[in-house]
Coordinates of C-alpha atoms (C1' of nucleotides) in Angstrom, one line a residue:
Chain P
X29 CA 65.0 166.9 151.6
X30 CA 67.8 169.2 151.2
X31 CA 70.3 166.6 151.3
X32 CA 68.4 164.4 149.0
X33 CA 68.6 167.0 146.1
X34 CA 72.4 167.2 147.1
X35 CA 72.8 163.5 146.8
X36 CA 71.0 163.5 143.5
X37 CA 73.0 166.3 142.0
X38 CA 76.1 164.7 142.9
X39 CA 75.0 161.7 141.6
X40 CA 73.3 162.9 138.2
X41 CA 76.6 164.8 137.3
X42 CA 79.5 163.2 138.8
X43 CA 77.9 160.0 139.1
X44 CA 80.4 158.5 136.2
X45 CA 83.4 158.5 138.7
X46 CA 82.1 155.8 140.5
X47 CA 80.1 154.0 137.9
X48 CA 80.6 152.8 134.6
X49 CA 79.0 154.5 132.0
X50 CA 76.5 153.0 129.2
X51 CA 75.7 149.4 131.7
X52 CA 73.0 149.6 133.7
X53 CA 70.5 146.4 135.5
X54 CA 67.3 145.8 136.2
X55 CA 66.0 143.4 138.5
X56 CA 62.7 142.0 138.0
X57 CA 61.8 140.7 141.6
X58 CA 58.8 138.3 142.4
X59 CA 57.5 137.5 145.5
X60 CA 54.3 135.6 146.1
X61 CA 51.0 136.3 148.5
X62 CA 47.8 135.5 148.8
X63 CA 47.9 133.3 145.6
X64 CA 49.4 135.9 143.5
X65 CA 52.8 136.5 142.1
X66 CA 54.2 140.0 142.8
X67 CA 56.8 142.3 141.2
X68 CA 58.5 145.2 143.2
X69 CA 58.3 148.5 141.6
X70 CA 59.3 151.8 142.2
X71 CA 57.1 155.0 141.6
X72 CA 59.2 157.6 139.3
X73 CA 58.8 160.9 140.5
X74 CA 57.0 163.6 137.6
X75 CA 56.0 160.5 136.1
X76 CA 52.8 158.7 136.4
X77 CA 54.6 155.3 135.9
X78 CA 55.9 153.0 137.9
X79 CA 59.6 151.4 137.1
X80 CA 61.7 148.2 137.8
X81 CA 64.7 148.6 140.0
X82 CA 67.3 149.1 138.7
X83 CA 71.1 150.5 139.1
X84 CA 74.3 151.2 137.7
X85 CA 78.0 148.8 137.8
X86 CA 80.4 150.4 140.2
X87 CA 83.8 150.0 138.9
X88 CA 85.4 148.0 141.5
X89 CA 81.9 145.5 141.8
X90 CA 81.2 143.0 139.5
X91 CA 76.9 142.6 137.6
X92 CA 76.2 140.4 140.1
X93 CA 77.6 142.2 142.7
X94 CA 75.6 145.3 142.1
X95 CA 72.6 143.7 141.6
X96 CA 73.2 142.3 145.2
X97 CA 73.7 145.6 146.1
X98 CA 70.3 147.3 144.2
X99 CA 68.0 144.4 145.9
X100 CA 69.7 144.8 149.6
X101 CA 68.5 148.8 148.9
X102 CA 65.4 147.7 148.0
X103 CA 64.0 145.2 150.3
X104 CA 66.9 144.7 152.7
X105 CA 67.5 141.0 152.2
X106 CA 70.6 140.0 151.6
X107 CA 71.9 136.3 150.0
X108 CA 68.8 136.4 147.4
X109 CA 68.0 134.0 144.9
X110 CA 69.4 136.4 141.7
X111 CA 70.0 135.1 138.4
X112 CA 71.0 137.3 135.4
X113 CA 68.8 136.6 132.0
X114 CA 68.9 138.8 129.4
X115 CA 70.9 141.8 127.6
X116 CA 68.1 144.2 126.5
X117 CA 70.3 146.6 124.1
X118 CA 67.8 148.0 121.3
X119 CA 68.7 151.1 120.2
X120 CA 66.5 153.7 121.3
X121 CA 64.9 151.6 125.1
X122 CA 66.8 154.4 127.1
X123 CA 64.7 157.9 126.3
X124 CA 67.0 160.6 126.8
X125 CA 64.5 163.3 126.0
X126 CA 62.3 162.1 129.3
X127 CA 65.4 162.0 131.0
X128 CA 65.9 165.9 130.3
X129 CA 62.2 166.7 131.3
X130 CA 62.3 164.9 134.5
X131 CA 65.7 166.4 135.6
X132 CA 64.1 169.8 134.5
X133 CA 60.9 169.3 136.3
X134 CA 63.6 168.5 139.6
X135 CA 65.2 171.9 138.6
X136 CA 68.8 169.9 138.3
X137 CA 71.1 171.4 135.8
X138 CA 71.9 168.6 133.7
X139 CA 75.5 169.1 132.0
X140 CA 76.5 168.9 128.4
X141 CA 77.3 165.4 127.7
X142 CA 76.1 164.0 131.1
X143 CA 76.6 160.5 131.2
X144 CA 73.3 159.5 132.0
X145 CA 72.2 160.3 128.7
X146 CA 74.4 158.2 126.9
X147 CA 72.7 155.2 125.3
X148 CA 72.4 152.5 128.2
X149 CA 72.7 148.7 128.0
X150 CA 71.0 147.1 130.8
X151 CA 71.4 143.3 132.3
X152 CA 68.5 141.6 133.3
X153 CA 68.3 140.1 136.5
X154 CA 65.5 138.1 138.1
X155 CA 65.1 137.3 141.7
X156 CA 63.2 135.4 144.3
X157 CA 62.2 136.5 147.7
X158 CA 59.8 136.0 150.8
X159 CA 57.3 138.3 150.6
X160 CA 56.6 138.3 154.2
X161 CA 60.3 139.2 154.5
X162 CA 61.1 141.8 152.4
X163 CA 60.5 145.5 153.2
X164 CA 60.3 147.5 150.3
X165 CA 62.0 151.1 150.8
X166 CA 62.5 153.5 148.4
X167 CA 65.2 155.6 147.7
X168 CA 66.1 159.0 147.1
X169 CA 65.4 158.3 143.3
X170 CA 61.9 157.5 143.3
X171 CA 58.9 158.3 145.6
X172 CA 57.5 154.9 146.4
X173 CA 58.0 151.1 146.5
X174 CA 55.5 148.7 146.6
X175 CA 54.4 145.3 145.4
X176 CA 52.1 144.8 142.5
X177 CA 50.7 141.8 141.5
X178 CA 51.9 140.7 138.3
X179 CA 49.0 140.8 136.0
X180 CA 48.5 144.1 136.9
X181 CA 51.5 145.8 136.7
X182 CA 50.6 148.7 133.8
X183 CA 52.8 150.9 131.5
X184 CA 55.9 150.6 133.4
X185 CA 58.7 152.8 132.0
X186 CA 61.1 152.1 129.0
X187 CA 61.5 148.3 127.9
X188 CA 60.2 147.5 131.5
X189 CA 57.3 145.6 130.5
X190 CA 59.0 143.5 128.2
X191 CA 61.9 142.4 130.9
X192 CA 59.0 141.0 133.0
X193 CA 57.7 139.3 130.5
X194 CA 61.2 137.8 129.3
X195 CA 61.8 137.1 133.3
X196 CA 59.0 134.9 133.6
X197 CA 59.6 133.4 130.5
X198 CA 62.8 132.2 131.7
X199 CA 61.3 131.6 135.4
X200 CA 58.6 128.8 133.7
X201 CA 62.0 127.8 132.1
X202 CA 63.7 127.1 134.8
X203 CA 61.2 125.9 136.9
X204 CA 61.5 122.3 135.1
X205 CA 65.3 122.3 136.2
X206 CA 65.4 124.2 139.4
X207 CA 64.0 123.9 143.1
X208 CA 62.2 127.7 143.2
X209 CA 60.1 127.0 145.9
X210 CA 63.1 128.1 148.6
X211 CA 63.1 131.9 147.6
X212 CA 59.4 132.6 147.3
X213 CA 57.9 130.7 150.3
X214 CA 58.6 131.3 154.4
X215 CA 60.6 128.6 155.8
X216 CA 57.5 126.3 156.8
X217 CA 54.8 125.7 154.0
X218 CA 52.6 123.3 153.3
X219 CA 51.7 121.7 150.2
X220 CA 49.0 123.4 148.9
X221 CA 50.6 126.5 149.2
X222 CA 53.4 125.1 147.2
X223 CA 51.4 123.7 144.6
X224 CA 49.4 127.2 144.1
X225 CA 53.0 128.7 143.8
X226 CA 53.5 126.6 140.8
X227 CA 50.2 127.2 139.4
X228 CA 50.6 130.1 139.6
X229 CA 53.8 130.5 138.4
X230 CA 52.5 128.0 135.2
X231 CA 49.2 129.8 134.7
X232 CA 47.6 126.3 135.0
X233 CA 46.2 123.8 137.6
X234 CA 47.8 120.7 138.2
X235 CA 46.9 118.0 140.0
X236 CA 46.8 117.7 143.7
X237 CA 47.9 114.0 144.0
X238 CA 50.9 113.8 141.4
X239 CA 52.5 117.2 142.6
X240 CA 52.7 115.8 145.9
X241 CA 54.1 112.6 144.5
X242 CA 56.7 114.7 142.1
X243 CA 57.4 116.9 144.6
X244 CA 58.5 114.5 147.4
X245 CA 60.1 112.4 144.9
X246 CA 62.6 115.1 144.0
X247 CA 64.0 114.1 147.7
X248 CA 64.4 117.9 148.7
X249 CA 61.4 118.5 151.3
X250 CA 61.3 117.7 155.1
X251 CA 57.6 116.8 156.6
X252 CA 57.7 118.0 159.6
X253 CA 55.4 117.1 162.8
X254 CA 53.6 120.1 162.9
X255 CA 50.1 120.9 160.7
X256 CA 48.8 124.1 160.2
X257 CA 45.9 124.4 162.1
X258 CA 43.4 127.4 161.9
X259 CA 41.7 126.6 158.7
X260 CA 39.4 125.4 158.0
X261 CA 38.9 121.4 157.0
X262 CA 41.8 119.1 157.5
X263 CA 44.9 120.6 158.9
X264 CA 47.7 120.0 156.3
X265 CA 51.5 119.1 157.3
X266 CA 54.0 122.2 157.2
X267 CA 57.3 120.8 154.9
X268 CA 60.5 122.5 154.6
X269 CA 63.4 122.2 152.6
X270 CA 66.0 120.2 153.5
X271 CA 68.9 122.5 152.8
X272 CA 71.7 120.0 151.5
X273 CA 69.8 118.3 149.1
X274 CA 68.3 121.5 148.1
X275 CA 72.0 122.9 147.8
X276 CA 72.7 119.8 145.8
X277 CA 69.6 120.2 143.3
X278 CA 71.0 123.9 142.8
X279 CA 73.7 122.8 141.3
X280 CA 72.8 119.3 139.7
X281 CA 68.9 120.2 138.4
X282 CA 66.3 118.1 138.8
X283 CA 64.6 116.7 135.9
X284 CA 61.3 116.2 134.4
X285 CA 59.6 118.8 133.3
X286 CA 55.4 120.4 134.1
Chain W
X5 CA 100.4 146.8 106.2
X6 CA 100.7 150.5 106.6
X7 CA 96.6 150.6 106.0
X8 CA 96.4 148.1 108.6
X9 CA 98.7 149.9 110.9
X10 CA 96.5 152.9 110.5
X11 CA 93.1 151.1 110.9
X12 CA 94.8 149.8 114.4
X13 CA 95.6 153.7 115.7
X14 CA 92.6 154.7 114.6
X15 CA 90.4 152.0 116.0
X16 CA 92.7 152.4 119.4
X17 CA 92.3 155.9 119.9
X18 CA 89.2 157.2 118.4
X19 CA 87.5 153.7 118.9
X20 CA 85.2 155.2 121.3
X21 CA 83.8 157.7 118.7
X22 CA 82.0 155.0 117.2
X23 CA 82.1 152.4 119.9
X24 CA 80.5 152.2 123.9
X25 CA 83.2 152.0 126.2
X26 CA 83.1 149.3 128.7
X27 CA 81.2 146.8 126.7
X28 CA 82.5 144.2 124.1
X29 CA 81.2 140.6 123.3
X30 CA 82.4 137.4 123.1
X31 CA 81.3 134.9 120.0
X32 CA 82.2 131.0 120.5
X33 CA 81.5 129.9 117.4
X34 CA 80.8 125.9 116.9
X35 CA 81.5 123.8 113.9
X36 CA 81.2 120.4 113.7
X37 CA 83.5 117.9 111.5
X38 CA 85.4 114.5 111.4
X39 CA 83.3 113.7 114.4
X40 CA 84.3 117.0 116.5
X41 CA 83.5 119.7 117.9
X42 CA 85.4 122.7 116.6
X43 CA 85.7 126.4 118.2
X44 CA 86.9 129.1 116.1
X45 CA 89.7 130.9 117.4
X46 CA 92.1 133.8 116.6
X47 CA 96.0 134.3 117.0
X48 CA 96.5 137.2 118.5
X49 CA 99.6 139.6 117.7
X50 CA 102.8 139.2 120.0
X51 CA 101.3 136.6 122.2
X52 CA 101.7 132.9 121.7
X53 CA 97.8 132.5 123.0
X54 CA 94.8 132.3 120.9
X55 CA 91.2 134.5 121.9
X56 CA 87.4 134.1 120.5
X57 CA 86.5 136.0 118.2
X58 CA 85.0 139.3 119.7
X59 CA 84.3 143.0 119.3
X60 CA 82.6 146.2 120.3
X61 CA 79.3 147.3 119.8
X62 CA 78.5 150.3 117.6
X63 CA 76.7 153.5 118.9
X64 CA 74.2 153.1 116.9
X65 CA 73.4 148.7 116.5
X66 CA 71.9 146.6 119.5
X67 CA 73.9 143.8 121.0
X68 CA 72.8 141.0 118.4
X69 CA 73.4 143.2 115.1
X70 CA 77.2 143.5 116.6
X71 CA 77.7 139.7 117.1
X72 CA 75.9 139.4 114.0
X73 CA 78.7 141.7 112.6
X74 CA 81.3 139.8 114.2
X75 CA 79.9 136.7 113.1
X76 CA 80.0 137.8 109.3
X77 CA 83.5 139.3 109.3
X78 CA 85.2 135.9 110.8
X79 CA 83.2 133.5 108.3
X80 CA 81.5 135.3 106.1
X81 CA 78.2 133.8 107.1
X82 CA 74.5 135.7 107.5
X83 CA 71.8 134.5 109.4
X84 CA 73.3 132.3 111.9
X85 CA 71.8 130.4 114.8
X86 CA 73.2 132.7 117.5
X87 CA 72.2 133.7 121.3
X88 CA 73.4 135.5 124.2
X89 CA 74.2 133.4 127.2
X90 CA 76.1 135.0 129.5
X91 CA 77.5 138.1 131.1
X92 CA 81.1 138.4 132.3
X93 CA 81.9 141.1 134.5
X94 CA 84.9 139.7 137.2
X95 CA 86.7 142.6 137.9
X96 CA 90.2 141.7 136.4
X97 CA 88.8 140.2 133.6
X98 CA 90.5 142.4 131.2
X99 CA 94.3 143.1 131.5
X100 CA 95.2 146.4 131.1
X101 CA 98.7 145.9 131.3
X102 CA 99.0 142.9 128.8
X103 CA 97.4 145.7 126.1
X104 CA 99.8 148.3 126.7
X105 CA 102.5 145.4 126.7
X106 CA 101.0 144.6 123.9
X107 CA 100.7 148.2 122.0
X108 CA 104.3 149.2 122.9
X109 CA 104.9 145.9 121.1
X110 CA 102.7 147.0 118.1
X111 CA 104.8 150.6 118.2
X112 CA 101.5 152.3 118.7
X113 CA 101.4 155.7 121.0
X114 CA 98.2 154.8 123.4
X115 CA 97.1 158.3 124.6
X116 CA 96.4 158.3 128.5
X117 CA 93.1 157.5 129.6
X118 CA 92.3 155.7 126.5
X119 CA 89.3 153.4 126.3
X120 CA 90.6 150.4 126.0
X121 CA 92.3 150.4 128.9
X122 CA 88.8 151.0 130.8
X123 CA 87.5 148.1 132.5
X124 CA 85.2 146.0 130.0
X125 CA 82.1 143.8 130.7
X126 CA 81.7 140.9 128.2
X127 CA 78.5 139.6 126.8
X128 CA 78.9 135.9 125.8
X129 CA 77.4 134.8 122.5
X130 CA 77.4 131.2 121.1
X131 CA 77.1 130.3 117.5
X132 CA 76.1 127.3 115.3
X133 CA 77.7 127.2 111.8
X134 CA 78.2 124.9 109.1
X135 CA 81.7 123.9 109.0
X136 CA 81.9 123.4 105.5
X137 CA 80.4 127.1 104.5
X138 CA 82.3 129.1 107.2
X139 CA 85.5 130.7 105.5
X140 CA 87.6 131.9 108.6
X141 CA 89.3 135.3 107.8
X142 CA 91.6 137.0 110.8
X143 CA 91.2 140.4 110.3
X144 CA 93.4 143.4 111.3
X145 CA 93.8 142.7 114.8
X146 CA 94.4 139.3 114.1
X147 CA 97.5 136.5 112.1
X148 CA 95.6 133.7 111.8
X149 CA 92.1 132.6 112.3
X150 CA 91.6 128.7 112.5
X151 CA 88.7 125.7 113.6
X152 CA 90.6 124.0 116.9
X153 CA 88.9 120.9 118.1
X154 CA 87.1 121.6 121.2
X155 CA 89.3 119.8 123.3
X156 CA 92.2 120.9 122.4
X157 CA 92.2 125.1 122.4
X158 CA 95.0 125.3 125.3
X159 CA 95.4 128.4 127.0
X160 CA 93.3 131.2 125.4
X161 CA 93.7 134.8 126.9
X162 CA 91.6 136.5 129.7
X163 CA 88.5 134.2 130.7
X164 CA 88.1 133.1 127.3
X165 CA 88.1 129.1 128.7
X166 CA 85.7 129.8 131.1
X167 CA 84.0 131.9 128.4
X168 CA 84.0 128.5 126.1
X169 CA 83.0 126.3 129.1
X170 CA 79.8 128.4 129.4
X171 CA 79.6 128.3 126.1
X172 CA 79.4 124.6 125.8
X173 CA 77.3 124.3 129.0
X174 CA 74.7 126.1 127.5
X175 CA 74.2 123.8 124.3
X176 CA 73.8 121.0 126.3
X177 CA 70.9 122.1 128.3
X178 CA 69.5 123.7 125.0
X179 CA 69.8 120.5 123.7
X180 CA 66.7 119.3 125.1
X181 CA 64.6 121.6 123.5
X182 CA 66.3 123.8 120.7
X183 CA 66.5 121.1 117.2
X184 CA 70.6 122.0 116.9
X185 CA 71.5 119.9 114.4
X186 CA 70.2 122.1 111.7
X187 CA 72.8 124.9 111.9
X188 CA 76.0 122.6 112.4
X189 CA 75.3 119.9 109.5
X190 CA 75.4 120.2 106.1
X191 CA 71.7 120.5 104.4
X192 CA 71.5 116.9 103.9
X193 CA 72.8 114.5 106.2
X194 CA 72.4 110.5 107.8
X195 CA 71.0 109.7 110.7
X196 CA 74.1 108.4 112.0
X197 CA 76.0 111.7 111.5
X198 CA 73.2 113.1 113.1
X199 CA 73.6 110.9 116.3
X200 CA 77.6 111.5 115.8
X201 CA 76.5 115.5 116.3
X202 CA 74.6 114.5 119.7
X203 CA 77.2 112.3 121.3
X204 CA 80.0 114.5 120.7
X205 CA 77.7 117.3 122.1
X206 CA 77.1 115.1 125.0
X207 CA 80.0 113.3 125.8
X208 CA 78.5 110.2 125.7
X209 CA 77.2 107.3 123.2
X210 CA 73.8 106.4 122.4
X211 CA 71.5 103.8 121.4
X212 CA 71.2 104.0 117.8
X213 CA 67.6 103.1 117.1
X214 CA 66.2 104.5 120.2
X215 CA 68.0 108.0 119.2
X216 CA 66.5 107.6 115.6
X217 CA 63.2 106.9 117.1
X218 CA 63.1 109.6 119.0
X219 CA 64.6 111.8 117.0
X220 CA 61.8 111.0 113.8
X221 CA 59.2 111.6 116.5
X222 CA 59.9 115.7 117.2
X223 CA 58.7 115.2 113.2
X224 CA 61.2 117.8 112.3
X225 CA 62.5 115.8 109.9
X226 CA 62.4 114.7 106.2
X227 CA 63.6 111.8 104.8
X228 CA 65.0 112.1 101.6
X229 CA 64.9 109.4 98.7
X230 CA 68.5 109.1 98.1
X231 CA 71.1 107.4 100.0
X232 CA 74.8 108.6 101.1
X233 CA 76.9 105.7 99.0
X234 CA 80.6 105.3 98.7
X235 CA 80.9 104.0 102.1
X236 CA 81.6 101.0 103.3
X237 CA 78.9 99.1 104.1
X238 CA 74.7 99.5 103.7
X239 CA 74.0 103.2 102.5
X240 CA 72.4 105.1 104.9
X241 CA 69.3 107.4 104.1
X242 CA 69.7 111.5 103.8
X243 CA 67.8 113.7 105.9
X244 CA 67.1 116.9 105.9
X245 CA 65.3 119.6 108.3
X246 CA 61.6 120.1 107.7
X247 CA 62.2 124.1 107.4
X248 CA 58.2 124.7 108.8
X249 CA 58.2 122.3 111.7
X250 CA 61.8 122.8 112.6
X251 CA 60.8 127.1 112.7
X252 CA 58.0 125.9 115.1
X253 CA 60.4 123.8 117.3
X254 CA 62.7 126.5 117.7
X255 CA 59.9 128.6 119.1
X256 CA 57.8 126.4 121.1
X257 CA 60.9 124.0 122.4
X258 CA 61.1 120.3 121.7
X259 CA 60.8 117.9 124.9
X260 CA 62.4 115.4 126.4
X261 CA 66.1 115.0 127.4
X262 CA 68.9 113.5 126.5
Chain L
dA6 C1' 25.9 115.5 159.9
dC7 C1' 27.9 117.7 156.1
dA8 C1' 31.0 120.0 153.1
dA9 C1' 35.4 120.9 151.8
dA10 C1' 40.1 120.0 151.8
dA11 C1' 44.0 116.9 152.8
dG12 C1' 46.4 112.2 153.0
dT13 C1' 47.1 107.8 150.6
dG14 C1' 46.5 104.2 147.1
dT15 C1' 45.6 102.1 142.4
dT16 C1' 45.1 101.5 137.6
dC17 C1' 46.3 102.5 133.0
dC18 C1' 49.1 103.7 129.4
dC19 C1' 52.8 105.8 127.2
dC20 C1' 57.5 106.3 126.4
dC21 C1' 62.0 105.2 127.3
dT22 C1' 65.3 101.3 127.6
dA23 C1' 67.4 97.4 126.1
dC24 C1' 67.7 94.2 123.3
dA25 C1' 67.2 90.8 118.5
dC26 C1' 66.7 90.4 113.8
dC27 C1' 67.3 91.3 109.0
dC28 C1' 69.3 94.0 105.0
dA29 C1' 72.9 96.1 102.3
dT30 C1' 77.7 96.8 100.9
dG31 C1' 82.9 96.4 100.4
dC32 C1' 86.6 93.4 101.0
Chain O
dG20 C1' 80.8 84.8 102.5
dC21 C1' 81.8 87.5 106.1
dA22 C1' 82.4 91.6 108.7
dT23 C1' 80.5 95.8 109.6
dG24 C1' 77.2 99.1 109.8
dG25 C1' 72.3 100.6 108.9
dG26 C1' 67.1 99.8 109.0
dT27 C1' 63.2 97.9 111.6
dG28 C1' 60.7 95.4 115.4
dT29 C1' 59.5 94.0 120.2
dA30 C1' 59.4 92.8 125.2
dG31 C1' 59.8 95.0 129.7
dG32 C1' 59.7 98.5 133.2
dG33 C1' 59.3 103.2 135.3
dG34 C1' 56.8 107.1 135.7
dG35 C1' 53.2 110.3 134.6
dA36 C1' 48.1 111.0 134.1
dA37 C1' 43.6 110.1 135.7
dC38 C1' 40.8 108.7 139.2
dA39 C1' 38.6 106.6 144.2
dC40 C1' 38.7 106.2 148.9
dT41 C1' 39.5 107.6 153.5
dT42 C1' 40.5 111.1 157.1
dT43 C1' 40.2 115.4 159.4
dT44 C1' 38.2 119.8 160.7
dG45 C1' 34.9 123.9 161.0
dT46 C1' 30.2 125.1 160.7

DNA sequence: ACAAAAGTGTTCCCCCTACACCCATGC
DNA sequence: GCATGGGTGTAGGGGGAACACTTTTGT
């Protein structure tokens, strides 16, 4: 506990000799369980809000590097689906006044002209990640990290709730173009459960014979052998991706659109 | 030019009383004319290379109102068809040692520590003009400031190429839903110039009634009475944008690709 | 046996593609 | 009148949308 005041002090007001000053991230991440799209947050402390995470640009690591770096603290995946989105930059989305009051409620001396009150620009990033594989941890900034679904995230902090909303914009987006199913889904799936990701994701039901059609004419999915057994009713076949022509739809797209 | 050579010291060293360190932007600006695409470029002082127009960002105006600013100062134009696309952030993208090469060149005394010799993070912007309203000005920091065709810009300095590439990615996958023709054509136009636009875009022909087909069917168009004459040949109809249905288009996305 | 869910097939229709034809204008 | 480019029409095919049938499994 003693340490983690320390680390905080040191990083609170010397923090701007390793990072750069005014650029900050965010990283909206999703995951998905039990039919639901999730969001990682973090609990502020002396705040009754929760928060994206987020981090600050070392200055020997590139955006996406740190953002790497803030998602590896976070849920301790590394090589993440992460895709930058959006500049949020309005004037007055950091609040240096809250800043103050939190940093007093710590009992931190804040100096004059600390650079954390400057006016921040912050770089949106979204990513995609197993659920079942992530393990949320939080650091010595916040008190809590957890997965909320993402209709029901509440006031988040700052601009927060409107970089969710741009990141899912720009998930729907992309969804048309690129093969997200990789990220949010364990390595075996079957295709309902991939179909409910993309209703999900859409906010509307599709149909179950021409997403299987679509979906296996995009040449990217492996049937294996196996079936899920357990459930009830008919036991459906597990698919996976097939890595190269996954790899290859990364880069190429795919077309048509839902 | 003693003005000028003031505005520069002063903008060098007490630039970052008005500006935020680390972050500039990066405006590639696309005209259209004699069947090509044009970028609008500036000759920078003591180096035979050309750059895109770019700038800083004021303490006090968000990312957009800066390009905006930008935008206005190079061509004189207001309310442009502009978006963020992309941050840059390699490492070595800026080169320190080219600006001090570059201010001993000038004769200008750069105080240590100064902040443009900080390591800057880049936000891309692309812009849409009409060729034929945009008045290219350089500006103090600047010779000359001229339309190069898109093909044809050499070696520009830093990442400003892959800057452009971006750039030029971008609008072609915005293609298939953003209605672009209405920022880089003159009010009225032919269908045929129209299609001229989308090929070069593209890089590749199309059929000409199935184009005007489709186009006519996004029903963003009008179809003027008159005809373009003194041309060789039968005079072609003038369009011009439905300002209502071309607004909605812009928000909700067109379909279809190219 | 029955309900519910999963696999597979079929039809229809729209839109994209690729053409053919006619019209206008300058030489 | 002829070449060239622009406007309009049409046949064909591929793929998406809508729907029926069969198969499997737990209760």
């Amino acid at each position: 506990m003693m340490e983690q005041k320390q680390e905080m002090h040191e990083f609170i007001n010397r923090g701007d000799e390793h990072f750069m000053a005014h650029i900050s991230l965010d990283c909206v991440i999703f995951g998905f369980h039990a039919n639901q799209l999730k969001v990682l947050l973090l609990k502020i402390r002396h705040d009754d809000r929760w928060a994206l995470p987020g981090g600050f640009v070392l200055k020997e690591e590139t955006m996406e590097e740190a953002a790497d770096r803030v998602l590896n603290e976070r849920t301790g995946l590394n090589d993440i689906f992460l895709r930058q989105f959006h500049v949020f930059s309005d004037i007055h989305r950091s609040n240096t006044e809250k800043f103050l009051e939190l940093m007093r409620s710590e009992g931190i001396v804040v100096e004059e002209n600390n650079w954390l009150t400057k006016r921040f620009i912050s770089v949106g990033f979204y990513a995609l990640v197993d659920y079942e594989k992530a393990i949320p941890a939080e650091g010595w900034d916040s008190e809590a990290c957890e997965w909320f679904d993402l209709d029901n995230v509440g006031e988040l902090i700052l601009d927060h709730n409107k970089i969710i909303g741009a990141a899912l914009e720009t998930m729907r987006r992309q969804l048309n173009f690129l093969p997200i199913g990789y990220n949010l889904l364990p390595e075996k799936f079957t295709m309902p459960e991939l179909q409910k990701l993309y209703e999900t994701i859409l906010g509307k039901t599709l149909d179950r014979r021409n997403f299987q059609r679509k979906m296996l004419a995009y040449g990217i999915l492996d049937r294996l052998d196996e079936r899920r057994k357990g459930g009830a009713h008919k036991a459906p076949y597990l698919y996976k991706f097939n890595l190269e022509q996954y790899q290859k739809a990364l880069k190429e797209g795919l077309q048509g659109g839902w």
